[in-house]
Structures are given as structure tokens and as C-alpha cells.
Short mmCIF file of C-alpha atoms in Angstrom, two decimals:
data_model
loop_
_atom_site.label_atom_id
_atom_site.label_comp_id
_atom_site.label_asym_id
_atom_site.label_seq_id
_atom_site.Cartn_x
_atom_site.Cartn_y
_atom_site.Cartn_z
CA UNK A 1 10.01 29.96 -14.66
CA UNK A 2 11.65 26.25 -14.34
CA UNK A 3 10.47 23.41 -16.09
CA UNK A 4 8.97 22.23 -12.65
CA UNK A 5 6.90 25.63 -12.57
CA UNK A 6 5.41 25.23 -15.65
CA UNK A 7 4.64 21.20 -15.48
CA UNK A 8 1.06 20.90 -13.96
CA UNK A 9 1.30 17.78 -12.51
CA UNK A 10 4.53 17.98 -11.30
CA UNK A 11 2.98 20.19 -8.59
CA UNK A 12 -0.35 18.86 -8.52
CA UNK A 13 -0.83 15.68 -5.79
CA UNK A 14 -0.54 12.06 -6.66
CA UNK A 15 -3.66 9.67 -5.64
CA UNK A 16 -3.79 6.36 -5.44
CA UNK A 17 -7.14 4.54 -6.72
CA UNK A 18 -7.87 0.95 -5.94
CA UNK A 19 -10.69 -0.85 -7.88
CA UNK A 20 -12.87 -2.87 -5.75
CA UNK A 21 -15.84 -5.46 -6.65
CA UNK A 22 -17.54 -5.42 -3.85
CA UNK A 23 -16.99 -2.16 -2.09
CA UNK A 24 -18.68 -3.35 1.87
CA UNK A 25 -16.18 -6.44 1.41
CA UNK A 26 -13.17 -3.50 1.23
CA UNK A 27 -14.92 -0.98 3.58
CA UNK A 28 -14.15 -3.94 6.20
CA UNK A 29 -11.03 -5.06 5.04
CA UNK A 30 -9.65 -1.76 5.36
CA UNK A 31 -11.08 -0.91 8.69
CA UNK A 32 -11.07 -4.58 10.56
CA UNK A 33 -7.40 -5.76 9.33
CA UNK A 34 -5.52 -2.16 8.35
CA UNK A 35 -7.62 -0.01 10.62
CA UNK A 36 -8.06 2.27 8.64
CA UNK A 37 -11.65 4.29 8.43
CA UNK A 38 -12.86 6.65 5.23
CA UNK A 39 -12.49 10.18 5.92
CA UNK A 40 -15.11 10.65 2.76
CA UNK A 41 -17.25 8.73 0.72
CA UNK A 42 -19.61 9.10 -2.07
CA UNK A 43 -21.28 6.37 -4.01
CA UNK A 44 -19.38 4.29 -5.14
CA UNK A 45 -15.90 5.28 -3.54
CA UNK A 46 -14.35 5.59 -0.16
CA UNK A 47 -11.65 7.82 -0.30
CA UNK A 48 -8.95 7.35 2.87
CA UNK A 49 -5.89 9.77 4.09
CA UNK A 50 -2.86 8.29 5.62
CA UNK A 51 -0.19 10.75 6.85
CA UNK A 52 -0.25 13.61 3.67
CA UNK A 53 -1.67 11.61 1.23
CA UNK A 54 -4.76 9.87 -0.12
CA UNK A 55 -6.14 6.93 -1.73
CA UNK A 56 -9.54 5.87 -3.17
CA UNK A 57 -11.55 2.74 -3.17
CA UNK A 58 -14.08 2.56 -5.82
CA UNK A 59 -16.69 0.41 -7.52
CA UNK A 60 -15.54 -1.35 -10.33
CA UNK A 61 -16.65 -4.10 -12.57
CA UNK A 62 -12.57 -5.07 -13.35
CA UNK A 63 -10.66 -6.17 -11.11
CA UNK A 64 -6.97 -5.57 -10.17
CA UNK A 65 -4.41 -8.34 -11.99
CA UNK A 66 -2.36 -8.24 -8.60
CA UNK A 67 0.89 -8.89 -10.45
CA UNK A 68 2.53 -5.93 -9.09
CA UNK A 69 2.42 -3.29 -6.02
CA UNK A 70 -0.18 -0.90 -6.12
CA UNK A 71 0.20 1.00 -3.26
CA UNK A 72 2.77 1.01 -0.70
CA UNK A 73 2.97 2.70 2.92
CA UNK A 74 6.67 3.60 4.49
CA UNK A 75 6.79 2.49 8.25
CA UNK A 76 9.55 2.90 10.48
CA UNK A 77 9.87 -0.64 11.31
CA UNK A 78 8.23 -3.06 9.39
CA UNK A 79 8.84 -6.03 11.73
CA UNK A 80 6.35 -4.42 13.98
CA UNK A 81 3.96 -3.40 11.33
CA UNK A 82 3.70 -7.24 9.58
CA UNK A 83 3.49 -8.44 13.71
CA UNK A 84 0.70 -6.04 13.93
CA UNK A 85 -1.53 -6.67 10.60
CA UNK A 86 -0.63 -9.89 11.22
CA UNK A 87 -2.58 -10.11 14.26
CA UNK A 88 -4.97 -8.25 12.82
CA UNK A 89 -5.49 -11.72 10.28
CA UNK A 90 -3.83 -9.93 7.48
CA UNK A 91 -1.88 -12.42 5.13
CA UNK A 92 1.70 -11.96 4.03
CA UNK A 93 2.64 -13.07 0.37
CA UNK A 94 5.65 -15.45 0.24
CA UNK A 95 7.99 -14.73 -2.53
CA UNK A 96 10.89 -17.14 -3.89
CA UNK A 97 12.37 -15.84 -7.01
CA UNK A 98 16.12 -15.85 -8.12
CA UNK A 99 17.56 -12.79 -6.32
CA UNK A 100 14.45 -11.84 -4.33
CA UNK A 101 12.86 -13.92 -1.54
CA UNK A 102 11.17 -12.88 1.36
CA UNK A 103 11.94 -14.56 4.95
CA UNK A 104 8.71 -14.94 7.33
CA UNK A 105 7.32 -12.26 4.79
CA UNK A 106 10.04 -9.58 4.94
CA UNK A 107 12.41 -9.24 1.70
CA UNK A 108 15.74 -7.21 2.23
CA UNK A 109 15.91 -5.08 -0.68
CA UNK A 110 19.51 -3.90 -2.11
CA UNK A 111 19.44 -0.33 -2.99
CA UNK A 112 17.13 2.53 -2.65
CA UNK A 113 16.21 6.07 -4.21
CA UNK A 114 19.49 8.03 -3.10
CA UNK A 115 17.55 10.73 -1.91
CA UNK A 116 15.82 9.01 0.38
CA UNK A 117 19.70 8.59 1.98
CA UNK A 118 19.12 4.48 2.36
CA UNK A 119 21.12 1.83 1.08
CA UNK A 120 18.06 -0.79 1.18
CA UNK A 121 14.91 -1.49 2.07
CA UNK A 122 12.94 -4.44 3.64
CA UNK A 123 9.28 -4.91 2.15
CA UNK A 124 6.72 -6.91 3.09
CA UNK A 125 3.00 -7.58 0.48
CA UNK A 126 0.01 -8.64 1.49
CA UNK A 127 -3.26 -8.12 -1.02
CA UNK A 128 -6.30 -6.77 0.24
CA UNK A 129 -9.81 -7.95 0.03
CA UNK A 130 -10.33 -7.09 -3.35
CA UNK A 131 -6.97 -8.42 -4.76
CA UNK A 132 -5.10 -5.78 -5.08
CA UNK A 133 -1.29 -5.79 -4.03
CA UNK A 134 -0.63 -3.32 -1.78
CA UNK A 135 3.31 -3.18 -0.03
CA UNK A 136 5.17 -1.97 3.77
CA UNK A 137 8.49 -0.61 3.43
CA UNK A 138 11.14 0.17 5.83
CA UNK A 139 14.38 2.14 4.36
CA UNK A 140 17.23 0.91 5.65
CA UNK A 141 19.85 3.81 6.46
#
């Protein structure tokens, strides 16, 4: 049996959770600017499914520091996607920092996971209702 037999979660599925203060605020964030609906919900959490995954909204007194991604999709063409949420009245963050800096919201990323088979990627963030970071990536073959 390999190591990745025997290691629970390396076969179990990864979910993201998003903490949310006011969870009506997100249930319309997420369906009027990403268009994106629940596909189950039980108090205090909407729980979404894009492509083979999931993520969760939930009720939370905290809230998110939004210092760093906390969810990312991968699009085939991220142009069209920011065009699209962007349209949609979803706000692009703006990033200057020495070696990074994004360009009408897109940053061109050097490198990428080799197994993905990219040598880049170009990444746009935007936060959502609730403050919480969330990232579009395109690799870039």
C-alpha cells in the first residue's frame, strides 16, 4: 500500500469555506455579480459547486483578514472572465508591489506548478461581499 493509500486526506476532497457576516449580503453577491446559485443550504451556510468542486459560505461572527487569496477559480481566458464580472459590477483589486503589479486588473505571473505544463499565469482578485479575497487564473502554456 503507498504512502498515498494509506494518507486519509490525501484521497479525501478539499473544500473551501468562506466566513460571512451577513450571510443574505453573500447569498446576493454570489448570485447577482458571480452568478453563481447554492446547490444546498442549511442554516447558517450555503454550500456552492463549481465544475468538481465545492465551497461553503457560512455564518460567522469573524471576519476574513483579506490579506491573501482564499479561493481561486481557473478560467480559460481571464480577459473575458474580469470583462464579464466586471459588467456584472464586480471590482478588481489594483496591485503595485516591487515585482508584481497588475495592469487594468490582470497580473502576468512568472512560473507555474510544472504539472500543470504552464510557464505562467495571469491572475486577476476581486473580494467578495463579505471581504474575503477570492482570485481568476489563466495558465499560460
Amino acid at each position: 500500500m503507498s504512502a498515498q493509500e494509506r494518507n486519509m486526506l490525501a484521497r479525501g476532497r478539499v473544500a473551501t469555506r468562506l466566513p460571512a457576516q451577513d450571510l443574505e449580503r453573500a447569498r446576493r453577491f454570489y448570485a447577482e455579480q458571480l452568478g453563481l446559485e447554492p446547490v444546498d443550504e442549511r442554516p447558517g451556510g450555503l454550500l456552492y459547486r463549481c465544475g468538481a468542486t465545492e465551497f461553503a459560505v457560512y455564518t460567522s461572527t469573524g471576519a476574513s483578514s483579506g490579506t491573501f487569496t482564499q479561493m481561486g477559480w481557473e478560467v480559460e481566458d481571464v480577459e473575458t472572465a474580469v470583462s464579464e464580472l466586471r459588467r456584472r459590477g464586480v471590482v478588481f483589486e489594483e496591485v503595485d508591489v516591487p515585482g508584481f503589479r497588475t495592469r487594468d486588473g490582470i497580473a502576468e505571473i512568472d512560473g507555474n506548478y510544472p504539472s500543470k505544463g504552464a510557464r505562467g499565469e495571469r491572475a486577476a482578485w476581486f473580494r467578495d461581499s463579505e471581504g474575503n479575497l477570492l482570485g481568476i487564473g489563466e495558465p499560460v502554456v
